[in-house]
């Protein structure tokens, strides 16, 4: 999840031809939690857009191939905080595989993310 503030909202779209109905442009957003997120590259014909996503379900339905100007998934990077990746800084790694299942002890839904290095990250969706 990303946090925005009203003073970061841009009153005029920097690229009016990209602004669709109901869209809002922001000068910045904040990621306030030490939780992984996704840097997703989407293609629309020859155009590309970047999606910052906190939830895997935001992009797993997007096909990797499409015709014409239809949306397609080009690339996904998993962005992990130091506590998750075992380093002293955030890391952005190419995501190669995504698996969904249930965590064996709790039974909660879980995602397994396999990055280019072969490292696996597990994210359990805890129910409230």
C-alpha atoms as a PDB file:
ATOM      1  CA  UNK A   1       0.000   0.000   0.000  1.00  0.00           C
ATOM      2  CA  UNK A   2       1.166   3.498  -0.781  1.00  0.00           C
ATOM      3  CA  UNK A   3       0.366   6.705   1.050  1.00  0.00           C
ATOM      4  CA  UNK A   4      -0.395  10.010  -0.619  1.00  0.00           C
ATOM      5  CA  UNK A   5      -0.891  13.519   0.695  1.00  0.00           C
ATOM      6  CA  UNK A   6      -3.111  16.228  -0.735  1.00  0.00           C
ATOM      7  CA  UNK A   7      -0.164  18.636  -1.073  1.00  0.00           C
ATOM      8  CA  UNK A   8       1.527  16.107  -3.406  1.00  0.00           C
ATOM      9  CA  UNK A   9      -1.447  16.108  -5.788  1.00  0.00           C
ATOM     10  CA  UNK A  10      -0.660  17.928  -9.015  1.00  0.00           C
ATOM     11  CA  UNK A  11      -3.347  20.400 -10.003  1.00  0.00           C
ATOM     12  CA  UNK A  12      -2.411  20.172 -13.674  1.00  0.00           C
ATOM     13  CA  UNK A  13      -1.554  16.915 -15.433  1.00  0.00           C
ATOM     14  CA  UNK A  14       2.078  17.026 -16.632  1.00  0.00           C
ATOM     15  CA  UNK A  15       1.117  14.922 -19.661  1.00  0.00           C
ATOM     16  CA  UNK A  16      -2.517  15.760 -20.486  1.00  0.00           C
ATOM     17  CA  UNK A  17      -2.704  13.130 -23.248  1.00  0.00           C
ATOM     18  CA  UNK A  18      -2.059  10.423 -20.609  1.00  0.00           C
ATOM     19  CA  UNK A  19      -4.716  11.668 -18.208  1.00  0.00           C
ATOM     20  CA  UNK A  20      -7.883   9.639 -18.376  1.00  0.00           C
ATOM     21  CA  UNK A  21     -11.197  10.333 -16.707  1.00  0.00           C
ATOM     22  CA  UNK A  22     -10.881   9.994 -12.956  1.00  0.00           C
ATOM     23  CA  UNK A  23      -7.085   9.882 -12.968  1.00  0.00           C
ATOM     24  CA  UNK A  24      -4.947  11.906 -10.577  1.00  0.00           C
ATOM     25  CA  UNK A  25      -1.247  12.748 -10.802  1.00  0.00           C
ATOM     26  CA  UNK A  26       0.982  12.880  -7.728  1.00  0.00           C
ATOM     27  CA  UNK A  27       4.400  14.439  -7.253  1.00  0.00           C
ATOM     28  CA  UNK A  28       5.314  11.630  -4.874  1.00  0.00           C
ATOM     29  CA  UNK A  29       3.909   8.695  -2.933  1.00  0.00           C
ATOM     30  CA  UNK A  30       5.220   7.099   0.259  1.00  0.00           C
ATOM     31  CA  UNK A  31       5.553   3.406   1.014  1.00  0.00           C
ATOM     32  CA  UNK A  32       5.152   3.559   4.814  1.00  0.00           C
ATOM     33  CA  UNK A  33       5.661  -0.096   5.707  1.00  0.00           C
ATOM     34  CA  UNK A  34       8.551  -2.554   5.577  1.00  0.00           C
ATOM     35  CA  UNK A  35       6.597  -4.802   3.226  1.00  0.00           C
ATOM     36  CA  UNK A  36       7.426  -6.023  -0.282  1.00  0.00           C
ATOM     37  CA  UNK A  37       5.817  -4.366  -3.286  1.00  0.00           C
ATOM     38  CA  UNK A  38       5.919  -4.800  -7.065  1.00  0.00           C
ATOM     39  CA  UNK A  39       7.334  -2.636  -9.855  1.00  0.00           C
ATOM     40  CA  UNK A  40       5.281  -3.810 -12.854  1.00  0.00           C
ATOM     41  CA  UNK A  41       5.885  -2.838 -16.478  1.00  0.00           C
ATOM     42  CA  UNK A  42       2.742  -2.928 -18.612  1.00  0.00           C
ATOM     43  CA  UNK A  43       2.633  -2.581 -22.381  1.00  0.00           C
ATOM     44  CA  UNK A  44      -0.094  -0.982 -24.490  1.00  0.00           C
ATOM     45  CA  UNK A  45       0.972  -1.455 -28.096  1.00  0.00           C
ATOM     46  CA  UNK A  46       4.314   0.388 -28.345  1.00  0.00           C
ATOM     47  CA  UNK A  47       3.681   2.329 -25.107  1.00  0.00           C
ATOM     48  CA  UNK A  48       4.781   1.258 -21.642  1.00  0.00           C
ATOM     49  CA  UNK A  49       3.527   2.247 -18.212  1.00  0.00           C
ATOM     50  CA  UNK A  50       4.872   1.447 -14.757  1.00  0.00           C
ATOM     51  CA  UNK A  51       2.512   0.235 -12.042  1.00  0.00           C
ATOM     52  CA  UNK A  52       3.594   0.366  -8.389  1.00  0.00           C
ATOM     53  CA  UNK A  53       1.537  -2.351  -6.746  1.00  0.00           C
ATOM     54  CA  UNK A  54       1.247  -3.553  -3.161  1.00  0.00           C
ATOM     55  CA  UNK A  55      -0.854  -6.598  -4.093  1.00  0.00           C
ATOM     56  CA  UNK A  56       0.001  -9.473  -6.409  1.00  0.00           C
ATOM     57  CA  UNK A  57      -3.667  -9.714  -7.448  1.00  0.00           C
ATOM     58  CA  UNK A  58      -3.373  -6.275  -9.118  1.00  0.00           C
ATOM     59  CA  UNK A  59      -1.421  -7.722 -12.040  1.00  0.00           C
ATOM     60  CA  UNK A  60      -1.551 -11.555 -12.114  1.00  0.00           C
ATOM     61  CA  UNK A  61      -4.615 -11.478 -14.388  1.00  0.00           C
ATOM     62  CA  UNK A  62      -2.815  -9.449 -17.082  1.00  0.00           C
ATOM     63  CA  UNK A  63      -1.790 -11.570 -20.102  1.00  0.00           C
ATOM     64  CA  UNK A  64       1.852 -11.640 -21.221  1.00  0.00           C
ATOM     65  CA  UNK A  65       0.826 -11.445 -24.874  1.00  0.00           C
ATOM     66  CA  UNK A  66      -1.809  -9.239 -26.454  1.00  0.00           C
ATOM     67  CA  UNK A  67      -2.713  -7.890 -29.863  1.00  0.00           C
ATOM     68  CA  UNK A  68      -2.814  -4.261 -30.880  1.00  0.00           C
ATOM     69  CA  UNK A  69      -3.070  -1.783 -28.034  1.00  0.00           C
ATOM     70  CA  UNK A  70      -4.407  -4.298 -25.499  1.00  0.00           C
ATOM     71  CA  UNK A  71      -2.681  -4.333 -22.123  1.00  0.00           C
ATOM     72  CA  UNK A  72       0.054  -6.939 -21.610  1.00  0.00           C
ATOM     73  CA  UNK A  73       2.468  -7.751 -18.815  1.00  0.00           C
ATOM     74  CA  UNK A  74       6.075  -7.061 -19.795  1.00  0.00           C
ATOM     75  CA  UNK A  75       8.091  -7.311 -16.582  1.00  0.00           C
ATOM     76  CA  UNK A  76       7.656  -7.600 -12.811  1.00  0.00           C
ATOM     77  CA  UNK A  77      10.238  -6.719 -10.187  1.00  0.00           C
ATOM     78  CA  UNK A  78       9.831  -7.669  -6.551  1.00  0.00           C
ATOM     79  CA  UNK A  79      10.949  -4.851  -4.248  1.00  0.00           C
ATOM     80  CA  UNK A  80      11.860  -6.145  -0.782  1.00  0.00           C
ATOM     81  CA  UNK A  81      12.850  -4.374   2.447  1.00  0.00           C
ATOM     82  CA  UNK A  82      16.061  -5.247   4.336  1.00  0.00           C
ATOM     83  CA  UNK A  83      14.212  -7.349   6.911  1.00  0.00           C
ATOM     84  CA  UNK A  84      12.834  -9.535   4.133  1.00  0.00           C
ATOM     85  CA  UNK A  85      15.882  -9.819   1.871  1.00  0.00           C
ATOM     86  CA  UNK A  86      18.516 -10.115   4.626  1.00  0.00           C
ATOM     87  CA  UNK A  87      20.592  -7.137   3.483  1.00  0.00           C
ATOM     88  CA  UNK A  88      20.982  -3.589   4.783  1.00  0.00           C
ATOM     89  CA  UNK A  89      18.930  -1.962   2.018  1.00  0.00           C
ATOM     90  CA  UNK A  90      15.893  -2.388  -0.197  1.00  0.00           C
ATOM     91  CA  UNK A  91      16.361  -4.660  -3.241  1.00  0.00           C
ATOM     92  CA  UNK A  92      14.598  -4.738  -6.597  1.00  0.00           C
ATOM     93  CA  UNK A  93      14.843  -8.185  -8.209  1.00  0.00           C
ATOM     94  CA  UNK A  94      13.378  -9.632 -11.407  1.00  0.00           C
ATOM     95  CA  UNK A  95      10.430 -11.863 -10.573  1.00  0.00           C
ATOM     96  CA  UNK A  96      10.579 -15.140 -12.490  1.00  0.00           C
ATOM     97  CA  UNK A  97       7.798 -17.265 -10.950  1.00  0.00           C
ATOM     98  CA  UNK A  98       4.750 -16.782  -8.731  1.00  0.00           C
ATOM     99  CA  UNK A  99       3.037 -19.634  -6.902  1.00  0.00           C
ATOM    100  CA  UNK A 100      -0.093 -19.531  -4.776  1.00  0.00           C
ATOM    101  CA  UNK A 101      -1.040 -21.995  -2.071  1.00  0.00           C
ATOM    102  CA  UNK A 102      -1.950 -22.262   1.599  1.00  0.00           C
ATOM    103  CA  UNK A 103       0.438 -21.827   4.512  1.00  0.00           C
ATOM    104  CA  UNK A 104       0.589 -25.329   6.058  1.00  0.00           C
ATOM    105  CA  UNK A 105       0.192 -24.376   9.737  1.00  0.00           C
ATOM    106  CA  UNK A 106      -2.343 -21.529   9.621  1.00  0.00           C
ATOM    107  CA  UNK A 107      -4.084 -22.455   6.376  1.00  0.00           C
ATOM    108  CA  UNK A 108      -3.926 -18.794   5.299  1.00  0.00           C
ATOM    109  CA  UNK A 109      -3.438 -18.056   1.589  1.00  0.00           C
ATOM    110  CA  UNK A 110       0.245 -17.677   0.722  1.00  0.00           C
ATOM    111  CA  UNK A 111       2.294 -16.534  -2.255  1.00  0.00           C
ATOM    112  CA  UNK A 112       5.751 -17.792  -3.156  1.00  0.00           C
ATOM    113  CA  UNK A 113       7.869 -15.451  -5.260  1.00  0.00           C
ATOM    114  CA  UNK A 114      10.959 -16.798  -7.028  1.00  0.00           C
ATOM    115  CA  UNK A 115      13.397 -14.141  -8.239  1.00  0.00           C
ATOM    116  CA  UNK A 116      16.107 -14.328 -10.897  1.00  0.00           C
ATOM    117  CA  UNK A 117      18.795 -15.442  -8.412  1.00  0.00           C
ATOM    118  CA  UNK A 118      16.621 -18.430  -7.448  1.00  0.00           C
ATOM    119  CA  UNK A 119      15.848 -17.020  -4.018  1.00  0.00           C
ATOM    120  CA  UNK A 120      12.311 -17.629  -2.759  1.00  0.00           C
ATOM    121  CA  UNK A 121      10.217 -15.195  -0.755  1.00  0.00           C
ATOM    122  CA  UNK A 122       6.971 -16.195   0.957  1.00  0.00           C
ATOM    123  CA  UNK A 123       4.128 -13.794   1.722  1.00  0.00           C
ATOM    124  CA  UNK A 124       1.248 -15.022   3.872  1.00  0.00           C
ATOM    125  CA  UNK A 125      -2.063 -13.148   3.668  1.00  0.00           C
ATOM    126  CA  UNK A 126      -3.209 -13.022   7.252  1.00  0.00           C
ATOM    127  CA  UNK A 127      -6.952 -12.732   7.722  1.00  0.00           C
ATOM    128  CA  UNK A 128      -8.248 -10.274  10.272  1.00  0.00           C
END
